[in-house]
Amino acid sequence: MIHRPCPACGAARSRWLHHQSFLGGSSCAPLDGYDVVICETCGCGFAAAVPEPAVLDAYYRERSKYAPEAR
């Protein structure tokens, strides 16, 4: 998991707001939830402590049922 800086202004300090949990656990998904935080500098809300982008890319590449099949 990575702790992201604010995607709007780049600030490192944020305040916890809510934990978003997903039903079904993490048996097939790369995460079972994440924290929603508010940037203390600009007020932007965003997901914190999320998997590395490569982990999410691999998950969606392998699990996508709507992507066109390779020919």
mmJSON file of the N, C-alpha and C atoms, coordinates in Angstrom:
{"data_MODEL":{"atom_site":{
"group_PDB":["ATOM","ATOM","ATOM","ATOM","ATOM","ATOM","ATOM","ATOM","ATOM","ATOM","ATOM","ATOM","ATOM","ATOM","ATOM","ATOM","ATOM","ATOM","ATOM","ATOM","ATOM","ATOM","ATOM","ATOM","ATOM","ATOM","ATOM","ATOM","ATOM","ATOM","ATOM","ATOM","ATOM","ATOM","ATOM","ATOM","ATOM","ATOM","ATOM","ATOM","ATOM","ATOM","ATOM","ATOM","ATOM","ATOM","ATOM","ATOM","ATOM","ATOM","ATOM","ATOM","ATOM","ATOM","ATOM","ATOM","ATOM","ATOM","ATOM","ATOM","ATOM","ATOM","ATOM","ATOM","ATOM","ATOM","ATOM","ATOM","ATOM","ATOM","ATOM","ATOM","ATOM","ATOM","ATOM","ATOM","ATOM","ATOM","ATOM","ATOM","ATOM","ATOM","ATOM","ATOM","ATOM","ATOM","ATOM","ATOM","ATOM","ATOM","ATOM","ATOM","ATOM","ATOM","ATOM","ATOM","ATOM","ATOM","ATOM","ATOM","ATOM","ATOM","ATOM","ATOM","ATOM","ATOM","ATOM","ATOM","ATOM","ATOM","ATOM","ATOM","ATOM","ATOM","ATOM","ATOM","ATOM","ATOM","ATOM","ATOM","ATOM","ATOM","ATOM","ATOM","ATOM","ATOM","ATOM","ATOM","ATOM","ATOM","ATOM","ATOM","ATOM","ATOM","ATOM","ATOM","ATOM","ATOM","ATOM","ATOM","ATOM","ATOM","ATOM","ATOM","ATOM","ATOM","ATOM","ATOM","ATOM","ATOM","ATOM","ATOM","ATOM","ATOM","ATOM","ATOM","ATOM","ATOM","ATOM","ATOM","ATOM","ATOM","ATOM","ATOM","ATOM","ATOM","ATOM","ATOM","ATOM","ATOM","ATOM","ATOM","ATOM","ATOM","ATOM","ATOM","ATOM","ATOM","ATOM","ATOM","ATOM","ATOM","ATOM","ATOM","ATOM","ATOM","ATOM","ATOM","ATOM","ATOM","ATOM","ATOM","ATOM","ATOM","ATOM","ATOM","ATOM","ATOM","ATOM","ATOM","ATOM","ATOM","ATOM","ATOM","ATOM","ATOM","ATOM","ATOM","ATOM","ATOM","ATOM","ATOM","ATOM"],
"id":[1,2,3,4,5,6,7,8,9,10,11,12,13,14,15,16,17,18,19,20,21,22,23,24,25,26,27,28,29,30,31,32,33,34,35,36,37,38,39,40,41,42,43,44,45,46,47,48,49,50,51,52,53,54,55,56,57,58,59,60,61,62,63,64,65,66,67,68,69,70,71,72,73,74,75,76,77,78,79,80,81,82,83,84,85,86,87,88,89,90,91,92,93,94,95,96,97,98,99,100,101,102,103,104,105,106,107,108,109,110,111,112,113,114,115,116,117,118,119,120,121,122,123,124,125,126,127,128,129,130,131,132,133,134,135,136,137,138,139,140,141,142,143,144,145,146,147,148,149,150,151,152,153,154,155,156,157,158,159,160,161,162,163,164,165,166,167,168,169,170,171,172,173,174,175,176,177,178,179,180,181,182,183,184,185,186,187,188,189,190,191,192,193,194,195,196,197,198,199,200,201,202,203,204,205,206,207,208,209,210,211,212,213],
"type_symbol":["N","C","C","N","C","C","N","C","C","N","C","C","N","C","C","N","C","C","N","C","C","N","C","C","N","C","C","N","C","C","N","C","C","N","C","C","N","C","C","N","C","C","N","C","C","N","C","C","N","C","C","N","C","C","N","C","C","N","C","C","N","C","C","N","C","C","N","C","C","N","C","C","N","C","C","N","C","C","N","C","C","N","C","C","N","C","C","N","C","C","N","C","C","N","C","C","N","C","C","N","C","C","N","C","C","N","C","C","N","C","C","N","C","C","N","C","C","N","C","C","N","C","C","N","C","C","N","C","C","N","C","C","N","C","C","N","C","C","N","C","C","N","C","C","N","C","C","N","C","C","N","C","C","N","C","C","N","C","C","N","C","C","N","C","C","N","C","C","N","C","C","N","C","C","N","C","C","N","C","C","N","C","C","N","C","C","N","C","C","N","C","C","N","C","C","N","C","C","N","C","C","N","C","C","N","C","C","N","C","C","N","C","C"],
"label_atom_id":["N","CA","C","N","CA","C","N","CA","C","N","CA","C","N","CA","C","N","CA","C","N","CA","C","N","CA","C","N","CA","C","N","CA","C","N","CA","C","N","CA","C","N","CA","C","N","CA","C","N","CA","C","N","CA","C","N","CA","C","N","CA","C","N","CA","C","N","CA","C","N","CA","C","N","CA","C","N","CA","C","N","CA","C","N","CA","C","N","CA","C","N","CA","C","N","CA","C","N","CA","C","N","CA","C","N","CA","C","N","CA","C","N","CA","C","N","CA","C","N","CA","C","N","CA","C","N","CA","C","N","CA","C","N","CA","C","N","CA","C","N","CA","C","N","CA","C","N","CA","C","N","CA","C","N","CA","C","N","CA","C","N","CA","C","N","CA","C","N","CA","C","N","CA","C","N","CA","C","N","CA","C","N","CA","C","N","CA","C","N","CA","C","N","CA","C","N","CA","C","N","CA","C","N","CA","C","N","CA","C","N","CA","C","N","CA","C","N","CA","C","N","CA","C","N","CA","C","N","CA","C","N","CA","C","N","CA","C","N","CA","C","N","CA","C","N","CA","C"],
"label_alt_id":[null,null,null,null,null,null,null,null,null,null,null,null,null,null,null,null,null,null,null,null,null,null,null,null,null,null,null,null,null,null,null,null,null,null,null,null,null,null,null,null,null,null,null,null,null,null,null,null,null,null,null,null,null,null,null,null,null,null,null,null,null,null,null,null,null,null,null,null,null,null,null,null,null,null,null,null,null,null,null,null,null,null,null,null,null,null,null,null,null,null,null,null,null,null,null,null,null,null,null,null,null,null,null,null,null,null,null,null,null,null,null,null,null,null,null,null,null,null,null,null,null,null,null,null,null,null,null,null,null,null,null,null,null,null,null,null,null,null,null,null,null,null,null,null,null,null,null,null,null,null,null,null,null,null,null,null,null,null,null,null,null,null,null,null,null,null,null,null,null,null,null,null,null,null,null,null,null,null,null,null,null,null,null,null,null,null,null,null,null,null,null,null,null,null,null,null,null,null,null,null,null,null,null,null,null,null,null,null,null,null,null,null,null],
"label_comp_id":["MET","MET","MET","ILE","ILE","ILE","HIS","HIS","HIS","ARG","ARG","ARG","PRO","PRO","PRO","CYS","CYS","CYS","PRO","PRO","PRO","ALA","ALA","ALA","CYS","CYS","CYS","GLY","GLY","GLY","ALA","ALA","ALA","ALA","ALA","ALA","ARG","ARG","ARG","SER","SER","SER","ARG","ARG","ARG","TRP","TRP","TRP","LEU","LEU","LEU","HIS","HIS","HIS","HIS","HIS","HIS","GLN","GLN","GLN","SER","SER","SER","PHE","PHE","PHE","LEU","LEU","LEU","GLY","GLY","GLY","GLY","GLY","GLY","SER","SER","SER","SER","SER","SER","CYS","CYS","CYS","ALA","ALA","ALA","PRO","PRO","PRO","LEU","LEU","LEU","ASP","ASP","ASP","GLY","GLY","GLY","TYR","TYR","TYR","ASP","ASP","ASP","VAL","VAL","VAL","VAL","VAL","VAL","ILE","ILE","ILE","CYS","CYS","CYS","GLU","GLU","GLU","THR","THR","THR","CYS","CYS","CYS","GLY","GLY","GLY","CYS","CYS","CYS","GLY","GLY","GLY","PHE","PHE","PHE","ALA","ALA","ALA","ALA","ALA","ALA","ALA","ALA","ALA","VAL","VAL","VAL","PRO","PRO","PRO","GLU","GLU","GLU","PRO","PRO","PRO","ALA","ALA","ALA","VAL","VAL","VAL","LEU","LEU","LEU","ASP","ASP","ASP","ALA","ALA","ALA","TYR","TYR","TYR","TYR","TYR","TYR","ARG","ARG","ARG","GLU","GLU","GLU","ARG","ARG","ARG","SER","SER","SER","LYS","LYS","LYS","TYR","TYR","TYR","ALA","ALA","ALA","PRO","PRO","PRO","GLU","GLU","GLU","ALA","ALA","ALA","ARG","ARG","ARG"],
"label_asym_id":["A","A","A","A","A","A","A","A","A","A","A","A","A","A","A","A","A","A","A","A","A","A","A","A","A","A","A","A","A","A","A","A","A","A","A","A","A","A","A","A","A","A","A","A","A","A","A","A","A","A","A","A","A","A","A","A","A","A","A","A","A","A","A","A","A","A","A","A","A","A","A","A","A","A","A","A","A","A","A","A","A","A","A","A","A","A","A","A","A","A","A","A","A","A","A","A","A","A","A","A","A","A","A","A","A","A","A","A","A","A","A","A","A","A","A","A","A","A","A","A","A","A","A","A","A","A","A","A","A","A","A","A","A","A","A","A","A","A","A","A","A","A","A","A","A","A","A","A","A","A","A","A","A","A","A","A","A","A","A","A","A","A","A","A","A","A","A","A","A","A","A","A","A","A","A","A","A","A","A","A","A","A","A","A","A","A","A","A","A","A","A","A","A","A","A","A","A","A","A","A","A","A","A","A","A","A","A","A","A","A","A","A","A"],
"label_entity_id":["1","1","1","1","1","1","1","1","1","1","1","1","1","1","1","1","1","1","1","1","1","1","1","1","1","1","1","1","1","1","1","1","1","1","1","1","1","1","1","1","1","1","1","1","1","1","1","1","1","1","1","1","1","1","1","1","1","1","1","1","1","1","1","1","1","1","1","1","1","1","1","1","1","1","1","1","1","1","1","1","1","1","1","1","1","1","1","1","1","1","1","1","1","1","1","1","1","1","1","1","1","1","1","1","1","1","1","1","1","1","1","1","1","1","1","1","1","1","1","1","1","1","1","1","1","1","1","1","1","1","1","1","1","1","1","1","1","1","1","1","1","1","1","1","1","1","1","1","1","1","1","1","1","1","1","1","1","1","1","1","1","1","1","1","1","1","1","1","1","1","1","1","1","1","1","1","1","1","1","1","1","1","1","1","1","1","1","1","1","1","1","1","1","1","1","1","1","1","1","1","1","1","1","1","1","1","1","1","1","1","1","1","1"],
"label_seq_id":[1,1,1,2,2,2,3,3,3,4,4,4,5,5,5,6,6,6,7,7,7,8,8,8,9,9,9,10,10,10,11,11,11,12,12,12,13,13,13,14,14,14,15,15,15,16,16,16,17,17,17,18,18,18,19,19,19,20,20,20,21,21,21,22,22,22,23,23,23,24,24,24,25,25,25,26,26,26,27,27,27,28,28,28,29,29,29,30,30,30,31,31,31,32,32,32,33,33,33,34,34,34,35,35,35,36,36,36,37,37,37,38,38,38,39,39,39,40,40,40,41,41,41,42,42,42,43,43,43,44,44,44,45,45,45,46,46,46,47,47,47,48,48,48,49,49,49,50,50,50,51,51,51,52,52,52,53,53,53,54,54,54,55,55,55,56,56,56,57,57,57,58,58,58,59,59,59,60,60,60,61,61,61,62,62,62,63,63,63,64,64,64,65,65,65,66,66,66,67,67,67,68,68,68,69,69,69,70,70,70,71,71,71],
"pdbx_PDB_ins_code":[null,null,null,null,null,null,null,null,null,null,null,null,null,null,null,null,null,null,null,null,null,null,null,null,null,null,null,null,null,null,null,null,null,null,null,null,null,null,null,null,null,null,null,null,null,null,null,null,null,null,null,null,null,null,null,null,null,null,null,null,null,null,null,null,null,null,null,null,null,null,null,null,null,null,null,null,null,null,null,null,null,null,null,null,null,null,null,null,null,null,null,null,null,null,null,null,null,null,null,null,null,null,null,null,null,null,null,null,null,null,null,null,null,null,null,null,null,null,null,null,null,null,null,null,null,null,null,null,null,null,null,null,null,null,null,null,null,null,null,null,null,null,null,null,null,null,null,null,null,null,null,null,null,null,null,null,null,null,null,null,null,null,null,null,null,null,null,null,null,null,null,null,null,null,null,null,null,null,null,null,null,null,null,null,null,null,null,null,null,null,null,null,null,null,null,null,null,null,null,null,null,null,null,null,null,null,null,null,null,null,null,null,null],
"Cartn_x":[0.833,0.0,0.885,0.421,1.137,0.251,0.865,0.157,0.411,-0.639,-0.505,-0.527,0.232,0.059,-1.236,-1.659,-2.88,-2.745,-3.708,-3.626,-3.882,-4.454,-4.742,-3.575,-2.966,-1.916,-0.566,-0.522,0.742,1.132,0.315,0.637,0.618,1.427,1.543,0.589,0.118,-0.71,-2.184,-2.837,-4.263,-4.931,-6.234,-7.038,-7.993,-8.036,-8.911,-10.368,-11.191,-12.613,-13.484,-13.131,-14.01,-13.222,-13.612,-13.051,-14.124,-13.82,-14.737,-14.403,-15.324,-15.13,-15.933,-15.415,-16.111,-16.636,-17.837,-18.396,-17.639,-17.571,-16.963,-15.496,-14.897,-13.498,-12.563,-11.331,-10.306,-9.852,-10.718,-10.314,-9.954,-10.581,-10.246,-9.811,-10.138,-9.787,-8.46,-7.766,-6.469,-6.58,-7.79,-7.973,-9.392,-9.58,-10.921,-11.523,-10.804,-11.293,-10.152,-10.491,-9.47,-9.976,-9.063,-9.433,-9.669,-10.718,-10.982,-10.44,-9.599,-8.977,-9.23,-9.004,-9.138,-7.78,-7.315,-6.049,-6.17,-5.189,-5.223,-4.833,-4.273,-3.869,-4.98,-5.555,-6.525,-7.94,-8.135,-9.474,-9.938,-9.098,-9.459,-9.646,-10.695,-10.912,-10.409,-9.753,-9.212,-8.984,-8.773,-8.489,-7.019,-6.764,-5.386,-5.094,-3.834,-3.395,-4.015,-3.681,-4.174,-3.007,-3.294,-2.226,-1.436,-0.215,0.614,-0.159,0.028,-0.682,-0.507,0.672,0.906,-0.001,-0.288,-1.169,-2.598,-3.065,-4.412,-4.493,-3.45,-3.435,-3.558,-2.793,-2.83,-4.202,-4.786,-6.106,-7.143,-7.207,-8.212,-7.924,-6.657,-6.309,-6.79,-6.62,-6.983,-8.488,-9.16,-10.548,-11.578,-11.155,-12.107,-12.935,-14.252,-15.135,-15.694,-15.366,-15.896,-14.857,-13.597,-12.543,-12.637,-12.369,-12.399,-11.293,-11.618,-10.635,-9.553,-8.327,-7.21,-7.451,-7.096,-7.3,-6.01],
"Cartn_y":[-1.174,0.0,1.247,2.268,3.531,4.614,5.514,6.67,7.825,8.259,9.252,10.678,11.556,12.979,13.451,14.643,15.19,15.248,14.694,14.725,16.121,17.038,18.387,19.348,19.308,20.297,19.684,18.369,17.7,17.722,18.32,18.384,16.989,16.801,15.489,15.319,16.39,16.284,16.186,15.181,14.992,14.579,14.706,14.364,13.244,12.203,11.058,11.497,11.01,11.331,10.084,9.007,7.841,6.632,5.428,4.208,3.573,3.399,2.767,1.283,0.427,-1.021,-1.586,-2.661,-3.347,-4.677,-5.066,-6.354,-7.473,-8.609,-9.774,-9.972,-9.07,-9.238,-9.037,-9.436,-9.211,-10.511,-11.509,-12.798,-12.687,-11.754,-11.622,-10.204,-9.234,-7.844,-7.485,-6.48,-6.111,-5.348,-4.99,-4.337,-4.563,-4.516,-4.708,-3.4,-2.305,-0.998,0.014,1.261,2.309,3.46,4.306,5.479,6.653,7.399,8.654,9.754,10.623,11.685,13.035,14.097,15.471,16.143,16.749,17.473,18.657,18.809,19.914,21.24,21.211,22.442,22.998,22.141,22.658,22.129,21.109,20.584,19.507,19.076,18.018,16.697,15.962,14.641,13.574,12.53,11.478,10.201,9.1,7.797,7.729,7.287,7.142,5.669,5.323,3.95,2.978,3.155,2.3,1.493,0.38,-0.413,0.382,-0.072,0.513,0.464,1.445,1.443,0.149,-0.462,-1.701,-2.834,-2.873,-3.902,-3.709,-2.464,-2.193,-2.432,-2.043,-2.276,-3.764,-4.598,-6.045,-6.613,-6.153,-6.623,-6.335,-5.1,-4.745,-5.383,-5.58,-6.244,-7.694,-8.38,-9.796,-10.011,-9.067,-9.262,-8.572,-7.733,-6.963,-7.865,-7.766,-8.569,-7.755,-6.469,-5.607,-5.227,-5.488,-5.139,-6.055,-5.509,-6.368,-7.433,-8.612,-9.687,-9.427,-9.865,-9.711,-10.606,-10.118,-10.914,-11.469],
"Cartn_z":[0.0,0.0,0.0,-0.685,-0.692,-0.086,0.642,1.193,0.25,-0.417,-1.471,-0.935,-1.601,-1.314,-1.967,-1.661,-2.248,-3.767,-4.507,-5.965,-6.543,-5.748,-6.242,-6.036,-4.831,-4.538,-4.166,-3.933,-3.611,-2.147,-1.294,0.134,0.752,1.796,2.435,3.614,4.216,5.421,5.066,5.658,5.426,6.725,6.767,7.936,7.55,8.363,8.118,8.195,7.267,7.244,7.401,6.679,6.613,6.114,6.553,5.975,5.098,3.828,2.879,2.794,3.199,3.13,1.969,1.38,0.302,0.811,0.393,0.771,0.087,0.717,0.093,0.424,1.171,1.538,0.372,0.557,-0.467,-1.122,-1.186,-1.754,-3.228,-3.958,-5.371,-5.729,-4.909,-5.194,-4.518,-5.056,-4.482,-3.161,-2.73,-1.44,-0.954,0.369,0.916,1.407,1.198,1.582,1.556,1.843,1.888,2.739,3.184,3.95,3.014,3.291,2.592,3.5,2.954,3.731,3.072,3.841,3.365,3.496,2.42,2.443,3.395,4.298,5.254,4.606,3.403,2.726,1.84,0.972,-0.009,0.177,1.017,1.262,0.304,-0.615,-1.561,-0.813,-1.154,-0.586,-1.545,-1.01,-1.871,-1.087,-1.81,-1.204,-0.83,0.378,0.85,1.111,1.184,1.454,0.459,-0.793,-1.87,-2.448,-3.141,-3.73,-4.78,-5.034,-6.093,-7.405,-8.293,-9.581,-10.373,-10.331,-11.081,-10.591,-9.299,-8.731,-9.251,-9.25,-9.766,-11.268,-12.013,-13.461,-13.769,-13.049,-13.277,-12.926,-11.822,-11.411,-12.495,-12.973,-13.981,-15.336,-15.667,-16.925,-16.901,-15.778,-15.67,-15.448,-14.827,-14.423,-15.312,-16.233,-17.022,-17.913,-17.767,-18.613,-19.775,-19.824,-20.874,-21.928,-21.653,-22.616,-23.827,-25.019,-26.207,-26.127,-26.607,-26.586,-27.633,-27.318,-28.264,-29.464,-30.619,-31.833,-32.332],
"occupancy":[1.0,1.0,1.0,1.0,1.0,1.0,1.0,1.0,1.0,1.0,1.0,1.0,1.0,1.0,1.0,1.0,1.0,1.0,1.0,1.0,1.0,1.0,1.0,1.0,1.0,1.0,1.0,1.0,1.0,1.0,1.0,1.0,1.0,1.0,1.0,1.0,1.0,1.0,1.0,1.0,1.0,1.0,1.0,1.0,1.0,1.0,1.0,1.0,1.0,1.0,1.0,1.0,1.0,1.0,1.0,1.0,1.0,1.0,1.0,1.0,1.0,1.0,1.0,1.0,1.0,1.0,1.0,1.0,1.0,1.0,1.0,1.0,1.0,1.0,1.0,1.0,1.0,1.0,1.0,1.0,1.0,1.0,1.0,1.0,1.0,1.0,1.0,1.0,1.0,1.0,1.0,1.0,1.0,1.0,1.0,1.0,1.0,1.0,1.0,1.0,1.0,1.0,1.0,1.0,1.0,1.0,1.0,1.0,1.0,1.0,1.0,1.0,1.0,1.0,1.0,1.0,1.0,1.0,1.0,1.0,1.0,1.0,1.0,1.0,1.0,1.0,1.0,1.0,1.0,1.0,1.0,1.0,1.0,1.0,1.0,1.0,1.0,1.0,1.0,1.0,1.0,1.0,1.0,1.0,1.0,1.0,1.0,1.0,1.0,1.0,1.0,1.0,1.0,1.0,1.0,1.0,1.0,1.0,1.0,1.0,1.0,1.0,1.0,1.0,1.0,1.0,1.0,1.0,1.0,1.0,1.0,1.0,1.0,1.0,1.0,1.0,1.0,1.0,1.0,1.0,1.0,1.0,1.0,1.0,1.0,1.0,1.0,1.0,1.0,1.0,1.0,1.0,1.0,1.0,1.0,1.0,1.0,1.0,1.0,1.0,1.0,1.0,1.0,1.0,1.0,1.0,1.0,1.0,1.0,1.0,1.0,1.0,1.0],
"B_iso_or_equiv":[0.0,0.0,0.0,0.0,0.0,0.0,0.0,0.0,0.0,0.0,0.0,0.0,0.0,0.0,0.0,0.0,0.0,0.0,0.0,0.0,0.0,0.0,0.0,0.0,0.0,0.0,0.0,0.0,0.0,0.0,0.0,0.0,0.0,0.0,0.0,0.0,0.0,0.0,0.0,0.0,0.0,0.0,0.0,0.0,0.0,0.0,0.0,0.0,0.0,0.0,0.0,0.0,0.0,0.0,0.0,0.0,0.0,0.0,0.0,0.0,0.0,0.0,0.0,0.0,0.0,0.0,0.0,0.0,0.0,0.0,0.0,0.0,0.0,0.0,0.0,0.0,0.0,0.0,0.0,0.0,0.0,0.0,0.0,0.0,0.0,0.0,0.0,0.0,0.0,0.0,0.0,0.0,0.0,0.0,0.0,0.0,0.0,0.0,0.0,0.0,0.0,0.0,0.0,0.0,0.0,0.0,0.0,0.0,0.0,0.0,0.0,0.0,0.0,0.0,0.0,0.0,0.0,0.0,0.0,0.0,0.0,0.0,0.0,0.0,0.0,0.0,0.0,0.0,0.0,0.0,0.0,0.0,0.0,0.0,0.0,0.0,0.0,0.0,0.0,0.0,0.0,0.0,0.0,0.0,0.0,0.0,0.0,0.0,0.0,0.0,0.0,0.0,0.0,0.0,0.0,0.0,0.0,0.0,0.0,0.0,0.0,0.0,0.0,0.0,0.0,0.0,0.0,0.0,0.0,0.0,0.0,0.0,0.0,0.0,0.0,0.0,0.0,0.0,0.0,0.0,0.0,0.0,0.0,0.0,0.0,0.0,0.0,0.0,0.0,0.0,0.0,0.0,0.0,0.0,0.0,0.0,0.0,0.0,0.0,0.0,0.0,0.0,0.0,0.0,0.0,0.0,0.0,0.0,0.0,0.0,0.0,0.0,0.0],
"pdbx_formal_charge":[null,null,null,null,null,null,null,null,null,null,null,null,null,null,null,null,null,null,null,null,null,null,null,null,null,null,null,null,null,null,null,null,null,null,null,null,null,null,null,null,null,null,null,null,null,null,null,null,null,null,null,null,null,null,null,null,null,null,null,null,null,null,null,null,null,null,null,null,null,null,null,null,null,null,null,null,null,null,null,null,null,null,null,null,null,null,null,null,null,null,null,null,null,null,null,null,null,null,null,null,null,null,null,null,null,null,null,null,null,null,null,null,null,null,null,null,null,null,null,null,null,null,null,null,null,null,null,null,null,null,null,null,null,null,null,null,null,null,null,null,null,null,null,null,null,null,null,null,null,null,null,null,null,null,null,null,null,null,null,null,null,null,null,null,null,null,null,null,null,null,null,null,null,null,null,null,null,null,null,null,null,null,null,null,null,null,null,null,null,null,null,null,null,null,null,null,null,null,null,null,null,null,null,null,null,null,null,null,null,null,null,null,null],
"auth_seq_id":[1,1,1,2,2,2,3,3,3,4,4,4,5,5,5,6,6,6,7,7,7,8,8,8,9,9,9,10,10,10,11,11,11,12,12,12,13,13,13,14,14,14,15,15,15,16,16,16,17,17,17,18,18,18,19,19,19,20,20,20,21,21,21,22,22,22,23,23,23,24,24,24,25,25,25,26,26,26,27,27,27,28,28,28,29,29,29,30,30,30,31,31,31,32,32,32,33,33,33,34,34,34,35,35,35,36,36,36,37,37,37,38,38,38,39,39,39,40,40,40,41,41,41,42,42,42,43,43,43,44,44,44,45,45,45,46,46,46,47,47,47,48,48,48,49,49,49,50,50,50,51,51,51,52,52,52,53,53,53,54,54,54,55,55,55,56,56,56,57,57,57,58,58,58,59,59,59,60,60,60,61,61,61,62,62,62,63,63,63,64,64,64,65,65,65,66,66,66,67,67,67,68,68,68,69,69,69,70,70,70,71,71,71],
"auth_comp_id":["MET","MET","MET","ILE","ILE","ILE","HIS","HIS","HIS","ARG","ARG","ARG","PRO","PRO","PRO","CYS","CYS","CYS","PRO","PRO","PRO","ALA","ALA","ALA","CYS","CYS","CYS","GLY","GLY","GLY","ALA","ALA","ALA","ALA","ALA","ALA","ARG","ARG","ARG","SER","SER","SER","ARG","ARG","ARG","TRP","TRP","TRP","LEU","LEU","LEU","HIS","HIS","HIS","HIS","HIS","HIS","GLN","GLN","GLN","SER","SER","SER","PHE","PHE","PHE","LEU","LEU","LEU","GLY","GLY","GLY","GLY","GLY","GLY","SER","SER","SER","SER","SER","SER","CYS","CYS","CYS","ALA","ALA","ALA","PRO","PRO","PRO","LEU","LEU","LEU","ASP","ASP","ASP","GLY","GLY","GLY","TYR","TYR","TYR","ASP","ASP","ASP","VAL","VAL","VAL","VAL","VAL","VAL","ILE","ILE","ILE","CYS","CYS","CYS","GLU","GLU","GLU","THR","THR","THR","CYS","CYS","CYS","GLY","GLY","GLY","CYS","CYS","CYS","GLY","GLY","GLY","PHE","PHE","PHE","ALA","ALA","ALA","ALA","ALA","ALA","ALA","ALA","ALA","VAL","VAL","VAL","PRO","PRO","PRO","GLU","GLU","GLU","PRO","PRO","PRO","ALA","ALA","ALA","VAL","VAL","VAL","LEU","LEU","LEU","ASP","ASP","ASP","ALA","ALA","ALA","TYR","TYR","TYR","TYR","TYR","TYR","ARG","ARG","ARG","GLU","GLU","GLU","ARG","ARG","ARG","SER","SER","SER","LYS","LYS","LYS","TYR","TYR","TYR","ALA","ALA","ALA","PRO","PRO","PRO","GLU","GLU","GLU","ALA","ALA","ALA","ARG","ARG","ARG"],
"auth_asym_id":["A","A","A","A","A","A","A","A","A","A","A","A","A","A","A","A","A","A","A","A","A","A","A","A","A","A","A","A","A","A","A","A","A","A","A","A","A","A","A","A","A","A","A","A","A","A","A","A","A","A","A","A","A","A","A","A","A","A","A","A","A","A","A","A","A","A","A","A","A","A","A","A","A","A","A","A","A","A","A","A","A","A","A","A","A","A","A","A","A","A","A","A","A","A","A","A","A","A","A","A","A","A","A","A","A","A","A","A","A","A","A","A","A","A","A","A","A","A","A","A","A","A","A","A","A","A","A","A","A","A","A","A","A","A","A","A","A","A","A","A","A","A","A","A","A","A","A","A","A","A","A","A","A","A","A","A","A","A","A","A","A","A","A","A","A","A","A","A","A","A","A","A","A","A","A","A","A","A","A","A","A","A","A","A","A","A","A","A","A","A","A","A","A","A","A","A","A","A","A","A","A","A","A","A","A","A","A","A","A","A","A","A","A"],
"auth_atom_id":["N","CA","C","N","CA","C","N","CA","C","N","CA","C","N","CA","C","N","CA","C","N","CA","C","N","CA","C","N","CA","C","N","CA","C","N","CA","C","N","CA","C","N","CA","C","N","CA","C","N","CA","C","N","CA","C","N","CA","C","N","CA","C","N","CA","C","N","CA","C","N","CA","C","N","CA","C","N","CA","C","N","CA","C","N","CA","C","N","CA","C","N","CA","C","N","CA","C","N","CA","C","N","CA","C","N","CA","C","N","CA","C","N","CA","C","N","CA","C","N","CA","C","N","CA","C","N","CA","C","N","CA","C","N","CA","C","N","CA","C","N","CA","C","N","CA","C","N","CA","C","N","CA","C","N","CA","C","N","CA","C","N","CA","C","N","CA","C","N","CA","C","N","CA","C","N","CA","C","N","CA","C","N","CA","C","N","CA","C","N","CA","C","N","CA","C","N","CA","C","N","CA","C","N","CA","C","N","CA","C","N","CA","C","N","CA","C","N","CA","C","N","CA","C","N","CA","C","N","CA","C","N","CA","C","N","CA","C","N","CA","C","N","CA","C","N","CA","C"],
"pdbx_PDB_model_num":[1,1,1,1,1,1,1,1,1,1,1,1,1,1,1,1,1,1,1,1,1,1,1,1,1,1,1,1,1,1,1,1,1,1,1,1,1,1,1,1,1,1,1,1,1,1,1,1,1,1,1,1,1,1,1,1,1,1,1,1,1,1,1,1,1,1,1,1,1,1,1,1,1,1,1,1,1,1,1,1,1,1,1,1,1,1,1,1,1,1,1,1,1,1,1,1,1,1,1,1,1,1,1,1,1,1,1,1,1,1,1,1,1,1,1,1,1,1,1,1,1,1,1,1,1,1,1,1,1,1,1,1,1,1,1,1,1,1,1,1,1,1,1,1,1,1,1,1,1,1,1,1,1,1,1,1,1,1,1,1,1,1,1,1,1,1,1,1,1,1,1,1,1,1,1,1,1,1,1,1,1,1,1,1,1,1,1,1,1,1,1,1,1,1,1,1,1,1,1,1,1,1,1,1,1,1,1,1,1,1,1,1,1]
}}}
